[in-house]
Every structure is written in structure tokens, then in C-alpha cells.
PDB file of C-alpha atoms and ligand atoms in Angstrom:
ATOM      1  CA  UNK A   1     100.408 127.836 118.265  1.00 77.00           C
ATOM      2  CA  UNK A   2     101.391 130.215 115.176  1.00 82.00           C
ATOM      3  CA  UNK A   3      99.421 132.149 112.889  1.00 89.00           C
ATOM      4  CA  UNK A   4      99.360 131.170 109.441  1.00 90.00           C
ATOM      5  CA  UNK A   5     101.060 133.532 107.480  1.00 89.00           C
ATOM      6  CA  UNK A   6     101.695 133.996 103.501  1.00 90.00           C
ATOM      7  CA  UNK A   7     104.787 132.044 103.455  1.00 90.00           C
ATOM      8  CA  UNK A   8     103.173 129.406 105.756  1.00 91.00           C
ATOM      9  CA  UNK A   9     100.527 129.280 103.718  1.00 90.00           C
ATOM     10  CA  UNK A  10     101.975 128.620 100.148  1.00 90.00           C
ATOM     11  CA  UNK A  11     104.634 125.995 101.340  1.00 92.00           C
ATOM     12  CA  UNK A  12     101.916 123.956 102.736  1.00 94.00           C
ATOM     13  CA  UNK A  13     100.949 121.167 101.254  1.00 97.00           C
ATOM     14  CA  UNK A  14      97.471 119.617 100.147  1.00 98.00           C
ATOM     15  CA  UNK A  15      98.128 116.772 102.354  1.00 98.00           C
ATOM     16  CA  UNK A  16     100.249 118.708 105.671  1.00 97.00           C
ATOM     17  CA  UNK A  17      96.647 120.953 105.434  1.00 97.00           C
ATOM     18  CA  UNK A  18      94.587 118.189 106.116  1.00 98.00           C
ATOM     19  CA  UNK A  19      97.047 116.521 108.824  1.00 98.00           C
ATOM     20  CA  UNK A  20      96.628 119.729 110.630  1.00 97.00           C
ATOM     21  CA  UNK A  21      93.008 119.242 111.033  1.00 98.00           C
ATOM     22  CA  UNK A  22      93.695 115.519 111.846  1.00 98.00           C
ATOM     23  CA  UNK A  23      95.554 116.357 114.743  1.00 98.00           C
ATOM     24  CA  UNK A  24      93.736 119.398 115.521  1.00 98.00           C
ATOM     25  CA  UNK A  25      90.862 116.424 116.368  1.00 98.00           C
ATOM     26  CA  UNK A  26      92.869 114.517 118.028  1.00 98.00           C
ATOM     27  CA  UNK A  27      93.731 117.734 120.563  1.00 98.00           C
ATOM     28  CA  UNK A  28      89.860 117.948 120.516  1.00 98.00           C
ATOM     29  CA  UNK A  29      89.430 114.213 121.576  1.00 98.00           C
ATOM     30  CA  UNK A  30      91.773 114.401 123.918  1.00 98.00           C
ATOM     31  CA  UNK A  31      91.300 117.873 125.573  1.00 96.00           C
ATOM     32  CA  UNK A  32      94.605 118.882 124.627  1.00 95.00           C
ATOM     33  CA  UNK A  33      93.469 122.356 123.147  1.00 92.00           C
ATOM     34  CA  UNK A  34      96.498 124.213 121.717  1.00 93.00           C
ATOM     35  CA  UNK A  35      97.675 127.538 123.774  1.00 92.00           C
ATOM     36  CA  UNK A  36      96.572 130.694 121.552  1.00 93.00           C
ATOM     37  CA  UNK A  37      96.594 134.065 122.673  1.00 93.00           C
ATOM     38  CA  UNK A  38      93.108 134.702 120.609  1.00 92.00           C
ATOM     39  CA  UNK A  39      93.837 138.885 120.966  1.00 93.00           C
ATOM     40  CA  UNK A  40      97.041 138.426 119.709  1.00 94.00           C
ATOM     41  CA  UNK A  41      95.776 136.248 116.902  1.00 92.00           C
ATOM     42  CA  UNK A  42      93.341 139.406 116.054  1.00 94.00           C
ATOM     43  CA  UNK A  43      96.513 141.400 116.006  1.00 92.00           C
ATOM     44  CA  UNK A  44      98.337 139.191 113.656  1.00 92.00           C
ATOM     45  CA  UNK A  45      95.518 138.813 111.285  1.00 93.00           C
ATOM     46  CA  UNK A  46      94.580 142.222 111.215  1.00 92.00           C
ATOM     47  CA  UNK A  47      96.410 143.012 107.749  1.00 92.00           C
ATOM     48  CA  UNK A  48      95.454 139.821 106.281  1.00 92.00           C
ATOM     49  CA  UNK A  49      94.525 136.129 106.150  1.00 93.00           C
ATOM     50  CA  UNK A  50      96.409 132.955 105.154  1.00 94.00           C
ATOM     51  CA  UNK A  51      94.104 130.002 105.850  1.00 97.00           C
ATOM     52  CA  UNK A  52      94.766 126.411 104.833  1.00 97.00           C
ATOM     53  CA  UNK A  53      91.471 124.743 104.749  1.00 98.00           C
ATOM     54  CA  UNK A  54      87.807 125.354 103.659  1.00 98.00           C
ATOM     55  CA  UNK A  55      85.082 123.552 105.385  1.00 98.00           C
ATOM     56  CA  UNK A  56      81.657 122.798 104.441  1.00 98.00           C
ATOM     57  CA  UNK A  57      79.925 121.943 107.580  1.00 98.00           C
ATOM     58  CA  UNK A  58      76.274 121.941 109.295  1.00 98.00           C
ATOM     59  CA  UNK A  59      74.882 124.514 111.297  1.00 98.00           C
ATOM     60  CA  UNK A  60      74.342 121.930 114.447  1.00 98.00           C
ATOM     61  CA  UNK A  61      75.662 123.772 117.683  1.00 98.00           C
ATOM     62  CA  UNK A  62      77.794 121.018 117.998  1.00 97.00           C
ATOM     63  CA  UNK A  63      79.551 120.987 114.743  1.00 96.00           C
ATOM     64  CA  UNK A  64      81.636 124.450 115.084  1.00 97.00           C
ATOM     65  CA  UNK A  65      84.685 123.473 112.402  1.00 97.00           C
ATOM     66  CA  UNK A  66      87.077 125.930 114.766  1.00 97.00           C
ATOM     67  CA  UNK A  67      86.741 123.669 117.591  1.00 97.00           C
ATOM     68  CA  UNK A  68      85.923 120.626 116.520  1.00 98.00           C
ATOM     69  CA  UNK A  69      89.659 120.929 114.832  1.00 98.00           C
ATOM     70  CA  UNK A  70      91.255 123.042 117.612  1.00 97.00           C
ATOM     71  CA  UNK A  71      91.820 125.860 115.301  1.00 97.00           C
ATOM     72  CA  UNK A  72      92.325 129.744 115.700  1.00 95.00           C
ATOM     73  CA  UNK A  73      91.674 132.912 114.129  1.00 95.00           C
ATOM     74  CA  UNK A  74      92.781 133.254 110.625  1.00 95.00           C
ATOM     75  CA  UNK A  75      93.307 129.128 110.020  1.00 96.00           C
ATOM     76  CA  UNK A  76      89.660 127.833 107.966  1.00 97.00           C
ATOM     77  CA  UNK A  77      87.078 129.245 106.266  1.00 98.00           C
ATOM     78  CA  UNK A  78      84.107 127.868 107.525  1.00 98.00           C
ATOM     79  CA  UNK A  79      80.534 127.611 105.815  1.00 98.00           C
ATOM     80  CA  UNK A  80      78.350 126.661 107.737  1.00 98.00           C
ATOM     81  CA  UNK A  81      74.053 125.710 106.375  1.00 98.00           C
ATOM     82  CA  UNK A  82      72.043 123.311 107.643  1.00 98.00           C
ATOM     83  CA  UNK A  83      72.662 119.264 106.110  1.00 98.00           C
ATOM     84  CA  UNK A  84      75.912 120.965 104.761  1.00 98.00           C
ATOM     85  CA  UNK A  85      74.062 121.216 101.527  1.00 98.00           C
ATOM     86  CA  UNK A  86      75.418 123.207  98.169  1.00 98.00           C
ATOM     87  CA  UNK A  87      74.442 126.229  96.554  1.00 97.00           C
ATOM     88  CA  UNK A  88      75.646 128.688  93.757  1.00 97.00           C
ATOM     89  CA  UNK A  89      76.682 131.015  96.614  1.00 98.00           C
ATOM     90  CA  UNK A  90      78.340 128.213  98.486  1.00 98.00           C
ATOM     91  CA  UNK A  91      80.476 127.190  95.220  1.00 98.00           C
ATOM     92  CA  UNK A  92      81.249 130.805  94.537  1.00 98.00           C
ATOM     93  CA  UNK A  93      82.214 130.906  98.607  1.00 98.00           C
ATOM     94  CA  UNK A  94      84.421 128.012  98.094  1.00 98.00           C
ATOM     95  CA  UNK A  95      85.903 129.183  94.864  1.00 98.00           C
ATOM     96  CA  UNK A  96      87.384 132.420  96.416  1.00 98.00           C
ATOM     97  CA  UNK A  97      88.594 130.603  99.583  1.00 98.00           C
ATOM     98  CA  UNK A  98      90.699 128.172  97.116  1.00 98.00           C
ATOM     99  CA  UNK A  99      91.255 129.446  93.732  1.00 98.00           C
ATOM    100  CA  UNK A 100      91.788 133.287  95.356  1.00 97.00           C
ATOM    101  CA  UNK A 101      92.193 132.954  98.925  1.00 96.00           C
ATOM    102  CA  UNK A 102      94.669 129.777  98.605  1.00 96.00           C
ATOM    103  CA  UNK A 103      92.966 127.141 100.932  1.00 98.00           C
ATOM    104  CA  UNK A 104      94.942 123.953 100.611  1.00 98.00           C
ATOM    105  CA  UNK A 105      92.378 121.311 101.881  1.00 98.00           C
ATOM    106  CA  UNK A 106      88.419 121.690 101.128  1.00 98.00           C
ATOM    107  CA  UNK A 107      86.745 119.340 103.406  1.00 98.00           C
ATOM    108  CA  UNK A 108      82.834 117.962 103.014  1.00 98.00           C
ATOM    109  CA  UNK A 109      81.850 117.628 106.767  1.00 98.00           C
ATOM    110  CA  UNK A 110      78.230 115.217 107.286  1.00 98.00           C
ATOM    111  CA  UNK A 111      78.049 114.264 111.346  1.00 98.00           C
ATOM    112  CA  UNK A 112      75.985 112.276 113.036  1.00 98.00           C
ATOM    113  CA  UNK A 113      72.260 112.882 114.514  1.00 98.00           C
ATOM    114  CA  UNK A 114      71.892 115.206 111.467  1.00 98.00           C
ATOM    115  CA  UNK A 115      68.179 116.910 112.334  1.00 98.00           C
ATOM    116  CA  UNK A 116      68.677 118.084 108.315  1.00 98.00           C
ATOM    117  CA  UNK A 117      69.383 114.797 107.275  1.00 98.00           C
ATOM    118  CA  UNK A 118      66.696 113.600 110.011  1.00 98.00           C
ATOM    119  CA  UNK A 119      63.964 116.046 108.456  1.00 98.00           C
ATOM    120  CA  UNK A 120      64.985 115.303 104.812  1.00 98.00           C
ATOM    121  CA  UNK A 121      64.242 111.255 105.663  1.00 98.00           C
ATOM    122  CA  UNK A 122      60.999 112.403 106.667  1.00 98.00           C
ATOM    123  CA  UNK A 123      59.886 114.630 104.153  1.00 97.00           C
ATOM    124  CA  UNK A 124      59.412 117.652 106.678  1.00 97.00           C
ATOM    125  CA  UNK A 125      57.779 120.543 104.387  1.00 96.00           C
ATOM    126  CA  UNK A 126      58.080 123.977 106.562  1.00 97.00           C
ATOM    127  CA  UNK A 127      58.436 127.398 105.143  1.00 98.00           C
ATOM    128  CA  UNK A 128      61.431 128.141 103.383  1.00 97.00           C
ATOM    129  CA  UNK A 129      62.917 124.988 105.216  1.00 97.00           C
ATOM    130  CA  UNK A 130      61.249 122.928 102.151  1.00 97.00           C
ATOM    131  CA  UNK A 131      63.491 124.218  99.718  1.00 97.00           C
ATOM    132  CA  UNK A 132      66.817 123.350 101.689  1.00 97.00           C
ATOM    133  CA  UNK A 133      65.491 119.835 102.939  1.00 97.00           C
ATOM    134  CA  UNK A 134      64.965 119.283  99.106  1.00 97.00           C
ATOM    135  CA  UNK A 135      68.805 119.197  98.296  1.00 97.00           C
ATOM    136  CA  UNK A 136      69.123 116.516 100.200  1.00 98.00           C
ATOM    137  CA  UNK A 137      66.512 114.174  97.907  1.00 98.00           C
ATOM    138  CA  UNK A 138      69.370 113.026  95.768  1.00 98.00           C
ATOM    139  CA  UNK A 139      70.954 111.429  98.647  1.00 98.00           C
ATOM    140  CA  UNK A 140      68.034 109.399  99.617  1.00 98.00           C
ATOM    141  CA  UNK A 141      67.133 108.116  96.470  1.00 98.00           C
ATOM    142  CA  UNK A 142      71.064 106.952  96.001  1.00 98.00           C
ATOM    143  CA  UNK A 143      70.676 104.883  99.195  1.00 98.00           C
ATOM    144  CA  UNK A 144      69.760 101.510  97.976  1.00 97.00           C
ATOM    145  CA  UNK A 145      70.597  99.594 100.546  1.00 97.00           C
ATOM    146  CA  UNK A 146      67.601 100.236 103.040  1.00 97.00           C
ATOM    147  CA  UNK A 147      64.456  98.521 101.759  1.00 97.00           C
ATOM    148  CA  UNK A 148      62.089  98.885 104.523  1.00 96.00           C
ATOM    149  CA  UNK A 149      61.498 102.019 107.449  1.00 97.00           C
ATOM    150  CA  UNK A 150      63.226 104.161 104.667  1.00 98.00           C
ATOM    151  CA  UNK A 151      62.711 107.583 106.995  1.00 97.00           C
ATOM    152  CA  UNK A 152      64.293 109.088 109.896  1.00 97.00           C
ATOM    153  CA  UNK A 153      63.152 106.821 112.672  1.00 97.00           C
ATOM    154  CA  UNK A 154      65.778 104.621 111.017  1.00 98.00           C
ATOM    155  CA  UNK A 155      69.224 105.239 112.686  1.00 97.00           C
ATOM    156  CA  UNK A 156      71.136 103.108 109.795  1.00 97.00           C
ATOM    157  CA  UNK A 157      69.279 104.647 106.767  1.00 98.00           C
ATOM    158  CA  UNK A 158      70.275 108.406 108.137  1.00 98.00           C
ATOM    159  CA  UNK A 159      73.828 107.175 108.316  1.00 97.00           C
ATOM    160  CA  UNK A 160      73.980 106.050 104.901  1.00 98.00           C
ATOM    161  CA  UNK A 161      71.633 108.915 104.193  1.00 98.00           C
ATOM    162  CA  UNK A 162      74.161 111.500 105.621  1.00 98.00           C
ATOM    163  CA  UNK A 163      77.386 109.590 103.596  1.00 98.00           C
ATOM    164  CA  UNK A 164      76.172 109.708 100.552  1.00 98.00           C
ATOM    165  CA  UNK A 165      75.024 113.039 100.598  1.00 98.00           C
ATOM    166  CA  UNK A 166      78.776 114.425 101.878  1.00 98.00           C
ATOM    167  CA  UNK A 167      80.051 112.072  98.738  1.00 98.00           C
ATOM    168  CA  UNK A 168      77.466 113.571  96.210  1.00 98.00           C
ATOM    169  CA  UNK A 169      78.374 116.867  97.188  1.00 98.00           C
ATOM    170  CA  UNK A 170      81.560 116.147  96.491  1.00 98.00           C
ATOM    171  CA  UNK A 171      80.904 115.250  92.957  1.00 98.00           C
ATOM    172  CA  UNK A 172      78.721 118.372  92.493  1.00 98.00           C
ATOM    173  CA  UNK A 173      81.764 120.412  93.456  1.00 98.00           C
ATOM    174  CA  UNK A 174      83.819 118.905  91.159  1.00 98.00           C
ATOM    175  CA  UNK A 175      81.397 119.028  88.199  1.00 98.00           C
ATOM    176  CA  UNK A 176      79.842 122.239  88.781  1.00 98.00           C
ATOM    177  CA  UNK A 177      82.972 124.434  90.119  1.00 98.00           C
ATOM    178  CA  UNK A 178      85.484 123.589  86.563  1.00 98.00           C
ATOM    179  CA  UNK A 179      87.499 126.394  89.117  1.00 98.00           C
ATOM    180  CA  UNK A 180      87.849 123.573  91.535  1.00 98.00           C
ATOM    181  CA  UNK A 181      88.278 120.885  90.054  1.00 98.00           C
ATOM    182  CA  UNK A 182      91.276 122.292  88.061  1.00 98.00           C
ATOM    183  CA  UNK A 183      92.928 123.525  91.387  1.00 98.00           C
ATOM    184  CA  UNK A 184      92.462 119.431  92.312  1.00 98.00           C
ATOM    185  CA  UNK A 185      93.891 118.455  89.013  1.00 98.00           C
ATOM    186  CA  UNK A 186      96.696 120.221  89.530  1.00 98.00           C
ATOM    187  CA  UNK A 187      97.228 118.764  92.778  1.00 98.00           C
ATOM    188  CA  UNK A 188      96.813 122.380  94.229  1.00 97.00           C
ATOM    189  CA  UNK A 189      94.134 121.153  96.498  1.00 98.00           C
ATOM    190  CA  UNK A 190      92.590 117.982  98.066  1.00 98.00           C
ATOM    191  CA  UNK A 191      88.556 117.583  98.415  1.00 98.00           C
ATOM    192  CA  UNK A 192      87.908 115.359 101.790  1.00 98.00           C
ATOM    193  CA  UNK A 193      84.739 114.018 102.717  1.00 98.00           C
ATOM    194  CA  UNK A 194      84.197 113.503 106.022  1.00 98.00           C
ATOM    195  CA  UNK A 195      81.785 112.601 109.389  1.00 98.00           C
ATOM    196  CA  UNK A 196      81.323 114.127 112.294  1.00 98.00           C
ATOM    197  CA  UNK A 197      80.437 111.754 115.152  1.00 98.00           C
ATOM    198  CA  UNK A 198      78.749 113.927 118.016  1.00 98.00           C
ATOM    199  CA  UNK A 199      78.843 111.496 121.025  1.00 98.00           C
ATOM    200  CA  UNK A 200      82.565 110.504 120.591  1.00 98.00           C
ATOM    201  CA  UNK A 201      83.872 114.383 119.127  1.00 98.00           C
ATOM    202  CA  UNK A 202      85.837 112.449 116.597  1.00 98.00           C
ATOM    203  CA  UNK A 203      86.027 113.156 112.422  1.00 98.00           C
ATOM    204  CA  UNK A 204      86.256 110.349 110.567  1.00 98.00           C
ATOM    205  CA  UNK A 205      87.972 111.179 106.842  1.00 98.00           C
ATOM    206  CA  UNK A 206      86.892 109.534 103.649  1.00 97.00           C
ATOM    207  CA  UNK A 207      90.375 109.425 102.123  1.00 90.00           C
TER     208      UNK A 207
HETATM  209 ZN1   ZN B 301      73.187 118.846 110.919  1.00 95.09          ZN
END
């Protein structure tokens, strides 16, 4: 398995980016890791990186992006907070790993058994927690489906929970990063939701 280099990198395309995390998965799935020589990969990165996709993912143990899509050193950027919530910092983090950095695919991870989303449903105040949890509000009040048991003892009302809020981040990105959403214009870039499921291993895409 190569490292991404420059001219790898800008004859990519929006939609070749995201197959490569669709079949990085599938090696995932399947335990069909690629073969990298990690110290080499150190080697070939040290005078520069050429990734092709951002990810915006949770800080769940089981969520790490690299593995989850079989990738190496110098292939995503990954930001990782807990409920993969956004931020001014996370825009401006996702601004320079597109608009400067050249990131073909930005992809909106949610997964399953969110204990973000969990805590958000259930109104958990705690320290500086509170704050977090409370960007995740919007999300529950779009979920209209759920009229009764509307808090995180409710396995279906996370779900939706946890969809929505990977769809409305989405929108935020596009409306509050004009950066972005001219680099998706353009067709420069694709924005992907997507779901994590943790018992099975497997991403689901929103396409
Ligand atoms: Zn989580």
C-alpha cells in the first residue's frame, strides 16, 4: 500500500477519495488489513503530507478513523471530539485540511452506542461536559418522530438522535464555512455523512 503523494493527491478525485475509504472498510470488515511498512511510511511523509480525506469523528475508543478505514500514515486528517460535534476551531481545522491542505472527501462520522449522543438524550449536566452535550440540543429537538421515552434509555430515539445530528452538522459546515462550501460547489470536494456501527465494524454512507 502506497503513500499518497502530491501528484496522487491532486489527480484524485472527490468520488475515488471516498471509494478508498469504502474499501478501506471493507478490508476492516473483513480482516484484510493492507501491508504497510508504518516506519517507512514515517520516512516517506517526513517532507510532507498529501492526504485525501478529512474526518469528523467521535472520540469513542472504538471509532479510530485510521483503522476503522484501514488507512496509514499521511492518508486522513482526523478530528476527533466527543458526539463529533462542531466548533469554530473544528471549521477552521477543516478549512486548512481542504481549502489548504487539499483533502478530497470530508466525511461527518455519527456511530452507534454514542455515550455523547447517550448523555445529550439525557440531559447529563457535568463540568465543562455541559457545554459540549449542549451542541447536540439541535438534534434532539429535530427528531420528531419519537413521541414518548424521548431520552437515552431509548435505543431508536438515539439512532435518529445520532443521524440527524451528523446531517445538521453537515448543513452547519456548509453555511458557516462559505470556504467549504465553495470548494463543494466547485466540485473540488464531497461532504459525506456517515454511521459508524460498533458491533458489526461497518460505515454506512449517506450518499
Ligand atoms: Zn461517541
Amino acid at each position: 500500500m502506497y503513500t499518497h503523494s502530491k501528484e496522487t493527491q491532486s489527480n484524485l478525485t472527490p468520488t475515488a477519495a471516498l471509494d478508498f475509504l469504502k474499501l478501506g472498510n471493507e478490508r476492516f470488515v473483513n480482516n484484510l488489513k493492507a501491508n504497510r511498512n508504518l516506519l517507512q511510511q514515517v520516512n516517506e511523509t517526513s517532507n510532507g503530507q498529501f492526504p485525501f480525506a478529512t474526518i469528523l469523528s467521535c472520540i469513542d475508543s472504538r471509532t479510530s478513523a485510521e483503522l476503522i478505514f484501514d488507512q496509514g500514515l499521511g492518508d486522513i486528517f482526523s478530528i476527533r471530539i466527543a458526539g463529533n460535534i462542531l466548533n469554530e476551531d473544528i471549521l477552521g481545522s477543516m478549512e486548512f485540511a481542504t481549502k489548504m491542505a487539499g483533502t478530497k472527501v470530508l466525511i461527518i462520522l455519527g456511530h452507534t452506542n454514542c455515550g455523547a449522543i447517550t448523555g445529550a438524550c439525557n440531559h447529563v449536566e457535568m463540568g465543562n461536559l455541559t457545554t459540549l452535550l449542549h451542541k447536540i440540543q439541535p438534534a434532539i429537538l429535530n427528531e420528531k418522530t419519537t413521541k414518548e421515552n424521548r431520552d437515552g434509555s431509548n435505543a431508536d430515539f438515539v439512532k435518529n438522535v445520532t443521524e440527524i445530528n451528523v446531517h445538521l452538522t453537515i448543513e452547519r459546515v456548509r453555511k458557516e464555512s462559505p470556504i467549504i462550501a465553495e470548494l463543494e460547489q466547485q466540485e473540488k470536494i464531497k461532504i459525506i455523512g456517515a454511521l459508524y456501527d460498533v458491533e458489526t465494524g461497518k460505515v454506512k454512507f449517506y450518499e
